[in-house]
């Protein structure tokens, strides 16, 4: 298969503002792809070579790609840099500069060539590797058409930005291999328990739906986490859980999925990244306390203050997410593990067992120590008991509790936010119940004291049904001077020329972004507003919902993907329960 086909499909996907068209172009591309290449093509669509959890990234610096374009076009580095200054995009620069060069008759570039060259670039390390990477990329660009060069240059610098969500790829796979969208749940399940879209696509291409039905949980392949719904009163929670549940502390830490095989331990984040290197102390604790030979265990890790013995807040733990100085950070912010679930043990997939059964097995395969414990929990069967336990949890400095169903239906639902787990947080008692996680989709330039930085950010919620983002507020408060100075740099990698097709808004910000960065926000209340598209026409024709007086809580949710942001339904629920409260 020629890479040209991929480049043309990317061009079409990028040029459309309609999500349906995006799915169509994607389906066409998948249909044209031979089965033995489908896995690779799916990763390339995502701008990757492997699923994230493998941890092999292309990530060549833009500066180096400039050198490769210069070699390929025989133009000076200065000329290329100057052009890049104008376009702001290495793909566009590669496209333009290659187009200027006299067209040659070239051997067509194959997908397999591009993939294997990018793979070699990604894996080349050590002394002399920089030169080698620059030259390899230059060779590849020399063989490429301008359009191909555009997407190769973007892929290699991790700026492909097609904005195709995993769910859109699942839709396209269902259409091409599953006989239509109705097969999506089967395909989605396979994805939820493997987190590997390429592998799911390969399975489908080779053996159809039957093959992916046989997928099961495996050590080394992270599963997509089960998530909690939210309710605001203990009464509602007890009614939902049928009068009995297990309430657990909701620790303010980072979720980890611990995979153990023999003496090998791997850690995955909530976003399914491999974070093993960041937490060497957690790896050691897990090795010392998990007795099963093979296991997948879920836990919350929390930063400990070694002087006071108290838990520290989430932001401090996030400081351990870095590339350098890991050992020093581990000393300064040692981690505590709180085990809470187990989905695989000694060769057995436990996802279909009830929560009490899984907890029993967890109890059998883990030995606890001071630094590795089970979450605090209580079996509650009344509103009073739940309130009491919640007070205790809050006093201990946690965010609140998570109430978990205990009946036979309480299986582990990978990748889904459902009512089997319900969170009840301390903020729910303030005016606007909960904090929300919003995605930055645009920005407005600042004036006066904020000249030169962004004055406010355009924030959006997520709609899983259409895989789009709708705006809900302009966020300008809660930022420190340091935040304001850093935000433009942080957002640079998401910057695009015009509105992203997945963003639905009436606003016209000065700068647009690919939905990427997630911020935690608290507001005074949710009101009807003609300015925003969240919940548009749900409550009043022409009006949507807006968050009034939003403030950034200082939490950058790097642990969340844009698709993990607060959903439109959650906002609608928050709004309607407030109206109910006011009415009663
Ligand atoms: P939030 O933004 O409120 O942390 P979330 O979207 O990350 O929520 P939810 O499933 O809604 O995820 O809430 C559960 C989260 O709470 C988990 O992802 C996990 O990080 C954390 N957590 C803390 N303690 C527990 C526990 N005992 N059981 C499950 N999750 C827990």
XYZ file of C-alpha atoms and ligand atoms in Angstrom:
615
model
C 0.000 0.000 0.000
C 1.359 3.387 -0.950
C 1.817 6.024 1.759
C 0.242 8.468 -0.697
C -3.159 7.003 0.180
C -2.623 7.746 3.833
C -1.446 11.271 3.116
C -4.480 11.943 0.931
C -6.858 10.595 3.550
C -5.142 12.698 6.236
C -5.558 15.732 4.035
C -9.272 15.077 3.621
C -9.812 14.368 7.308
C -8.003 17.519 8.227
C -9.913 19.655 5.751
C -13.373 18.713 6.925
C -15.295 20.348 9.720
C -17.861 17.564 9.840
C -17.396 14.590 12.055
C -19.549 12.328 9.865
C -17.305 13.086 6.902
C -14.305 12.347 9.096
C -15.685 8.873 9.895
C -16.397 8.290 6.189
C -12.866 9.181 5.115
C -11.519 7.011 7.882
C -13.718 4.072 6.860
C -12.576 4.453 3.241
C -8.963 4.389 4.324
C -9.481 1.318 6.527
C -11.281 -0.427 3.667
C -8.346 0.185 1.332
C -5.809 -1.138 3.834
C -4.628 -4.754 3.489
C -5.089 -6.817 6.709
C -1.379 -7.203 7.366
C -0.949 -3.421 7.501
C -4.087 -2.426 9.342
C -2.476 -2.305 12.799
C 0.284 -0.010 11.604
C -2.123 2.209 9.690
C -4.307 2.618 12.779
C -1.294 3.707 14.839
C -0.217 6.127 12.100
C -3.715 7.659 12.068
C -3.237 8.287 15.769
C 0.141 9.875 15.005
C 1.910 7.004 16.737
C 3.865 3.855 15.995
C 2.654 1.843 18.970
C -0.077 2.159 21.570
C 0.918 4.717 24.228
C 1.561 2.161 26.916
C 4.481 0.662 24.992
C 6.342 3.895 25.644
C 8.146 4.143 22.287
C 7.653 7.659 20.990
C 8.826 9.242 17.781
C 9.194 12.745 19.255
C 11.977 14.313 17.173
C 12.617 17.966 18.024
C 11.390 20.463 15.454
C 14.890 21.913 15.213
C 16.186 18.565 13.979
C 13.360 18.146 11.505
C 14.330 21.566 10.087
C 17.785 20.176 9.405
C 16.308 17.151 7.641
C 14.093 19.353 5.450
C 17.155 21.443 4.639
C 19.124 18.368 3.525
C 16.194 17.001 1.524
C 15.576 20.291 -0.300
C 19.212 21.418 -0.503
C 18.154 24.757 0.989
C 19.928 26.326 3.950
C 18.816 25.764 7.524
C 18.212 29.536 7.784
C 15.842 29.491 4.813
C 13.856 26.603 6.241
C 13.744 28.184 9.712
C 12.560 31.421 8.237
C 9.761 29.649 6.414
C 8.864 27.815 9.612
C 8.661 31.199 11.342
C 6.030 32.143 8.779
C 3.979 28.949 8.688
C 4.432 27.934 12.326
C 4.087 24.332 11.187
C 6.881 22.000 10.160
C 4.482 20.015 7.959
C 3.448 23.075 5.979
C 7.059 24.146 5.650
C 8.118 20.726 4.379
C 5.202 20.796 1.938
C 6.004 24.245 0.566
C 9.728 23.801 0.295
C 9.476 20.414 -1.370
C 6.955 21.775 -3.792
C 9.412 24.433 -4.899
C 12.016 21.819 -5.735
C 11.827 20.443 -9.274
C 9.472 17.434 -9.359
C 11.306 14.212 -9.906
C 10.007 10.858 -10.966
C 10.057 8.928 -7.720
C 9.486 5.345 -6.707
C 6.238 5.392 -4.744
C 6.776 5.424 -0.989
C 5.103 2.491 0.752
C 3.369 2.609 4.141
C 5.652 -0.169 5.311
C 8.748 1.864 4.300
C 7.569 4.942 6.146
C 6.599 2.947 9.216
C 9.850 1.065 9.460
C 11.929 4.189 8.900
C 9.997 6.094 11.577
C 10.385 3.086 13.841
C 14.141 3.081 13.349
C 14.256 6.810 14.036
C 12.255 6.312 17.245
C 14.504 3.527 18.452
C 17.846 5.083 17.558
C 19.580 6.223 20.737
C 23.007 6.885 22.167
C 26.065 8.741 20.838
C 25.711 9.943 17.258
C 21.992 9.213 17.252
C 20.992 12.831 16.584
C 22.919 12.949 13.285
C 21.622 9.528 12.331
C 18.005 10.559 12.941
C 18.401 13.788 10.956
C 19.841 11.869 8.015
C 17.246 9.117 8.090
C 14.429 11.641 8.076
C 16.114 13.550 5.243
C 16.313 10.342 3.190
C 12.646 9.691 3.782
C 11.666 13.247 2.832
C 13.719 13.053 -0.358
C 11.631 10.116 -1.448
C 8.331 11.770 -0.494
C 5.904 13.926 -2.448
C 5.222 17.328 -0.860
C 1.933 16.092 0.626
C 3.573 12.954 2.017
C 6.396 15.067 3.444
C 3.867 17.245 5.229
C 2.451 14.343 7.208
C 5.768 12.591 7.755
C 7.251 15.789 9.203
C 4.258 16.254 11.470
C 4.216 12.641 12.603
C 7.900 12.597 13.421
C 7.592 15.783 15.500
C 4.408 14.465 17.173
C 2.234 17.150 15.662
C -0.038 15.178 13.390
C -3.095 16.708 15.092
C -5.734 14.999 12.990
C -7.869 15.021 16.102
C -9.395 11.633 15.314
C -10.605 10.229 18.632
C -10.301 6.551 19.520
C -14.079 6.321 19.456
C -14.199 7.548 15.852
C -11.706 4.863 14.870
C -13.850 2.262 16.660
C -16.857 3.480 14.686
C -14.982 3.198 11.415
C -13.775 -0.324 12.317
C -17.350 -1.340 13.173
C -18.561 -0.036 9.818
C -15.851 -1.766 7.794
C -15.419 -5.054 9.669
C -18.418 -5.451 11.929
C -21.180 -4.925 9.408
C -22.212 -1.588 10.901
C -22.253 0.564 14.006
C -24.323 -1.993 15.926
C -21.182 -4.102 16.355
C -19.436 -1.278 18.188
C -20.027 -2.689 21.728
C -18.160 -5.911 20.884
C -15.277 -4.008 19.352
C -15.277 -1.482 22.165
C -15.069 -4.232 24.758
C -11.988 -5.662 23.027
C -10.465 -2.204 23.091
C -11.399 -1.586 26.729
C -9.573 -4.656 27.931
C -6.466 -4.249 25.751
C -6.169 -0.471 25.149
C -4.637 -1.378 21.819
C -6.556 -0.130 18.783
C -4.010 -1.569 16.350
C -4.364 -5.015 17.835
C -8.168 -4.800 17.774
C -8.048 -3.746 14.117
C -5.718 -6.644 13.283
C -7.975 -9.095 15.105
C -10.976 -7.840 13.152
C -9.189 -7.895 9.814
C -8.037 -11.455 10.369
C -10.920 -13.135 12.130
C -13.823 -10.706 12.193
C -16.012 -10.114 15.231
C -15.577 -13.705 16.423
C -11.846 -13.157 16.874
C -12.200 -10.050 19.019
C -14.919 -11.645 21.116
C -12.205 -14.015 22.329
C -9.910 -11.224 23.556
C -9.267 -11.324 27.289
C -7.415 -9.413 29.952
C -3.658 -9.984 29.826
C -0.742 -8.894 31.977
C 1.192 -6.196 30.134
C -1.836 -4.830 28.287
C -3.450 -2.114 30.392
C -7.206 -2.146 30.616
C -9.159 1.084 30.343
C -10.279 2.021 33.832
C -13.757 1.656 35.255
C -15.076 5.059 36.329
C -17.589 6.398 38.809
C -20.808 8.341 38.381
C -21.604 11.058 40.881
C -24.517 11.806 43.177
C -24.923 14.630 45.583
C -26.745 13.220 48.560
C -26.334 10.065 50.639
C -30.084 9.447 50.178
C -29.735 9.264 46.398
C -26.692 7.028 46.742
C -28.374 4.563 49.079
C -31.388 4.423 46.779
C -29.198 3.762 43.742
C -27.135 1.043 45.397
C -30.184 -0.833 46.624
C -29.678 -0.028 50.316
C -26.243 -1.548 50.745
C -22.795 -0.763 49.381
C -19.144 -0.597 50.259
C -18.008 2.995 50.827
C -14.302 3.609 50.348
C -12.165 6.687 50.951
C -11.588 8.632 47.751
C -7.924 9.438 48.113
C -6.545 12.529 46.457
C -3.820 10.834 44.514
C -3.066 9.226 41.190
C -4.662 6.050 39.958
C -2.283 3.285 38.931
C -2.825 -0.067 37.377
C -0.148 -2.439 38.585
C 0.747 -5.328 36.278
C 2.894 -8.041 37.758
C 4.458 -11.045 36.087
C 7.019 -12.859 38.239
C 9.463 -10.228 39.396
C 8.508 -7.793 36.663
C 6.194 -4.930 37.603
C 4.756 -2.331 35.221
C 2.660 0.687 36.176
C 0.064 2.331 33.960
C -1.685 5.646 34.539
C -5.361 6.465 34.290
C -4.586 7.542 30.705
C -2.873 4.222 30.020
C 0.643 5.604 29.809
C 3.507 3.533 31.106
C 4.598 5.390 34.260
C 6.821 2.668 35.710
C 9.942 4.816 35.576
C 8.313 7.676 37.459
C 7.598 5.606 40.517
C 10.510 3.277 41.362
C 9.371 3.189 45.001
C 5.878 2.039 43.993
C 7.411 -0.726 41.888
C 9.429 -1.943 44.886
C 6.446 -1.754 47.214
C 4.319 -3.699 44.740
C 6.970 -6.388 44.347
C 7.238 -6.735 48.101
C 3.505 -6.897 48.773
C 1.819 -8.638 45.820
C 2.155 -12.356 46.321
C 0.449 -13.655 43.182
C 2.797 -14.575 40.376
C 0.675 -12.794 37.782
C -1.734 -10.029 38.706
C -3.369 -6.795 37.589
C -4.262 -4.665 40.563
C -5.720 -1.185 40.800
C -4.582 1.273 43.408
C -4.473 4.944 44.239
C -1.027 6.264 45.033
C -0.695 9.228 47.297
C 2.291 11.395 48.172
C 3.365 11.056 51.764
C 4.884 13.780 53.908
C 7.758 11.887 55.550
C 7.927 14.394 58.415
C 4.325 14.459 59.498
C 3.258 11.095 58.101
C 0.277 12.822 56.479
C -0.899 12.536 52.899
C 0.015 15.412 50.641
C -2.239 16.861 47.954
C -2.425 15.614 44.390
C -0.470 18.552 42.910
C 2.597 17.530 44.863
C 2.381 13.970 43.609
C 2.117 15.286 40.063
C 5.558 16.829 40.499
C 6.902 13.309 40.301
C 5.717 13.043 36.701
C 9.020 14.129 35.203
C 11.882 12.844 33.130
C 14.823 13.796 35.343
C 15.590 13.771 39.042
C 13.197 10.870 39.588
C 15.143 9.365 42.484
C 15.399 12.701 44.330
C 11.695 13.287 43.878
C 10.931 9.802 45.164
C 12.806 10.738 48.358
C 11.128 14.098 48.709
C 7.642 12.799 47.914
C 7.603 9.103 48.779
C 4.439 7.314 47.677
C 1.891 5.331 49.593
C -0.149 2.661 47.820
C -3.825 2.083 48.553
C -5.008 -1.092 46.813
C -8.671 -1.112 45.803
C -9.397 -3.651 43.064
C -8.042 -6.660 41.258
C -8.963 -7.649 37.709
C -6.565 -10.521 37.091
C -4.791 -12.955 39.392
C -2.709 -16.062 38.778
C -3.835 -16.565 35.209
C -7.482 -15.759 35.823
C -9.517 -12.913 34.338
C -11.627 -11.535 37.208
C -13.537 -8.837 35.356
C -16.774 -10.843 35.299
C -16.714 -11.492 39.067
C -18.648 -9.322 41.484
C -16.841 -6.636 43.470
C -16.937 -8.598 46.782
C -15.434 -11.619 45.025
C -12.666 -9.528 43.480
C -11.948 -7.870 46.832
C -11.710 -11.250 48.488
C -9.102 -12.370 45.972
C -7.262 -9.057 46.377
C -7.124 -9.724 50.122
C -5.628 -13.149 49.481
C -2.874 -12.065 47.122
C -1.633 -8.916 48.864
C 0.237 -8.517 52.131
C 0.002 -5.038 53.552
C 2.702 -2.846 55.103
C 2.856 0.737 56.373
C 3.411 2.035 52.869
C 1.117 -0.347 50.962
C -2.380 -0.762 52.334
C -5.939 -1.490 51.358
C -8.205 1.526 50.989
C -10.182 2.372 54.118
C -13.700 1.104 53.664
C -16.949 0.454 55.439
C -19.968 -1.633 54.536
C -22.837 0.807 54.838
C -26.547 0.051 54.842
C -28.106 3.333 55.873
C -27.957 7.009 55.078
C -26.631 7.706 58.568
C -23.868 5.173 58.279
C -22.817 6.644 54.942
C -22.839 10.198 56.309
C -20.743 9.171 59.272
C -18.169 7.424 57.114
C -18.079 10.368 54.728
C -17.357 12.795 57.617
C -14.559 10.542 58.755
C -13.122 10.381 55.206
C -13.175 14.156 54.832
C -11.541 14.623 58.236
C -8.744 12.360 57.090
C -8.048 14.807 54.269
C -9.547 12.747 51.424
C -11.821 14.053 48.681
C -14.789 12.084 50.001
C -15.959 8.553 49.304
C -16.679 6.187 46.452
C -19.654 3.919 47.006
C -19.389 0.590 45.266
C -22.188 -1.827 44.452
C -21.905 -5.263 46.036
C -24.546 -7.327 44.242
C -23.943 -10.031 41.614
C -24.134 -7.338 38.899
C -21.091 -5.528 40.308
C -18.620 -6.707 37.660
C -15.603 -4.686 36.535
C -16.821 -2.518 33.653
C -13.616 -1.565 31.858
C -13.649 1.797 30.126
C -17.069 2.848 31.298
C -18.495 5.367 33.709
C -21.416 3.671 35.353
C -23.594 3.490 38.446
C -21.777 0.541 39.991
C -19.387 3.103 41.483
C -20.728 6.423 42.746
C -18.575 9.231 44.049
C -19.647 11.592 46.747
C -17.206 14.421 47.201
C -16.823 17.145 49.761
C -17.179 19.935 47.177
C -20.686 18.690 46.428
C -21.795 20.650 49.400
C -20.760 24.017 48.036
C -22.943 26.124 45.757
C -21.837 24.608 42.446
C -21.512 21.084 43.614
C -18.417 19.683 42.013
C -15.300 20.802 40.306
C -15.396 20.063 36.608
C -12.629 19.086 34.237
C -12.735 21.297 31.155
C -10.745 21.242 27.940
C -8.988 24.302 26.573
C -10.166 24.897 22.985
C -9.267 28.549 22.484
C -7.750 31.633 24.072
C -8.176 35.394 24.116
C -5.189 37.717 24.233
C -4.806 39.596 27.492
C -4.815 43.345 27.907
C -3.404 45.700 30.525
C -1.686 43.696 33.222
C -2.119 40.566 31.132
C -0.696 41.995 27.903
C 1.565 39.460 26.227
C -0.107 36.468 27.878
C -3.571 34.972 27.516
C -6.263 36.949 29.282
C -8.716 34.068 29.338
C -9.229 30.598 27.930
C -12.249 29.205 26.121
C -13.237 26.005 27.911
C -15.325 23.072 26.747
C -17.040 19.946 27.958
C -17.140 16.619 26.072
C -19.964 14.812 24.252
C -19.134 11.108 23.936
C -22.121 10.436 21.630
C -20.845 12.730 18.885
C -17.231 12.835 20.034
C -17.278 16.624 20.019
C -16.545 19.431 22.463
C -18.958 22.240 23.357
C -17.976 25.425 25.087
C -19.246 26.309 28.542
C -17.234 29.247 29.853
C -14.370 31.682 29.501
C -11.848 31.030 32.213
C -9.701 33.895 33.455
C -9.568 33.592 37.246
C -7.488 31.441 39.524
C -4.259 31.650 37.505
C -1.040 32.627 39.245
C 1.500 34.799 37.392
C 3.508 31.641 36.870
C 0.504 29.884 35.302
C -0.100 32.856 33.018
C 3.506 32.892 31.891
C 3.587 29.146 31.275
C 0.211 28.641 29.599
C 1.202 29.954 26.141
C 4.171 27.558 26.104
C 2.099 24.697 27.412
C -0.603 25.291 24.806
C 1.749 25.882 21.892
C 1.726 22.252 20.838
C -2.069 22.362 20.445
C -2.254 25.624 18.514
C -4.043 25.551 15.128
C -5.125 28.110 12.574
C -8.878 27.774 12.832
C -11.578 26.065 14.857
C -11.026 22.349 15.266
C -13.799 20.298 13.614
C -14.623 18.596 16.904
C -15.254 21.925 18.636
C -18.787 23.348 18.533
C -18.951 26.965 19.639
C -20.423 30.364 18.944
C -17.329 32.085 20.305
C -14.501 33.522 18.189
C -11.348 33.375 20.300
C -8.069 34.952 19.136
C -6.318 31.603 19.168
C -7.666 28.097 18.557
C -6.403 24.818 19.976
C -6.807 21.142 19.272
C -8.695 19.881 22.348
C -5.847 18.594 24.530
C -5.119 20.297 27.827
C -7.555 19.583 30.667
C -7.924 21.962 33.630
C -9.918 21.538 36.809
C -12.368 24.373 37.350
C -14.833 25.350 40.049
C -17.576 27.883 39.457
C -20.238 29.697 41.402
C -23.149 28.193 39.532
C -24.428 26.875 36.227
C -26.804 29.187 34.390
C -28.552 29.451 31.049
C -26.560 31.435 28.519
C -26.951 32.332 24.855
C -23.163 32.427 24.456
C -22.291 28.789 24.910
C -23.127 25.540 23.177
C -23.042 23.111 26.132
C -26.578 21.800 26.539
C -27.737 23.989 23.654
C -31.548 24.088 23.225
C -32.037 21.606 26.059
C -33.642 24.042 28.444
C -34.394 27.057 26.280
C -34.273 27.477 22.540
C -31.074 29.239 21.481
C -29.532 28.978 24.942
C -26.909 26.686 26.333
C -25.413 26.285 29.788
C -22.561 28.335 31.188
C -20.470 28.236 34.337
C -20.550 31.580 36.141
C -17.450 32.930 37.862
C -15.220 30.016 36.972
C -11.871 29.677 38.747
C -8.943 27.437 37.916
C -8.274 25.245 40.986
C -4.524 25.027 40.165
C -4.895 21.463 39.049
C -3.607 20.707 35.598
C -5.213 17.355 34.838
C -2.327 15.913 32.842
C -3.681 12.545 33.933
C -6.806 13.116 31.837
C -7.258 13.001 28.086
C -9.712 15.506 26.576
C -12.212 12.665 26.209
C -12.040 12.223 29.999
C -13.302 15.753 30.599
C -16.673 16.390 32.225
C -19.434 15.397 29.814
C -22.432 17.382 28.673
C -24.715 14.929 30.474
C -22.880 15.487 33.745
C -23.313 19.248 33.387
C -27.004 18.824 32.585
C -27.396 16.649 35.683
C -25.629 19.233 37.809
C -27.859 21.959 36.422
C -31.130 20.082 36.857
C -30.344 18.919 40.382
C -29.658 22.541 41.309
C -33.020 23.599 39.909
C -34.636 20.818 41.929
C -32.854 22.024 45.065
C -34.003 25.594 44.512
C -37.552 24.398 43.860
C -37.811 22.243 46.976
P -12.013 12.701 39.627
O -11.747 13.784 38.634
O -13.155 12.981 40.565
O -10.786 12.174 40.292
P -12.048 10.708 37.592
O -12.794 11.099 36.372
O -10.557 10.740 37.561
O -12.596 11.540 38.813
P -13.800 8.765 38.656
O -13.983 7.358 38.260
O -14.926 9.670 38.446
O -12.457 9.258 37.980
O -13.459 8.821 40.177
C -12.678 7.797 40.678
C -11.246 8.247 40.773
O -10.930 8.412 42.133
C -10.342 7.162 40.260
O -9.975 7.373 38.927
C -9.184 7.178 41.219
O -8.113 7.946 40.703
C -9.671 7.874 42.449
N -9.841 7.031 43.637
C -9.437 7.354 44.884
N -9.782 6.429 45.757
C -10.433 5.451 45.066
C -11.053 4.234 45.434
N -11.108 3.830 46.707
N -11.644 3.493 44.464
C -11.636 3.912 43.173
N -11.065 5.058 42.777
C -10.474 5.833 43.706
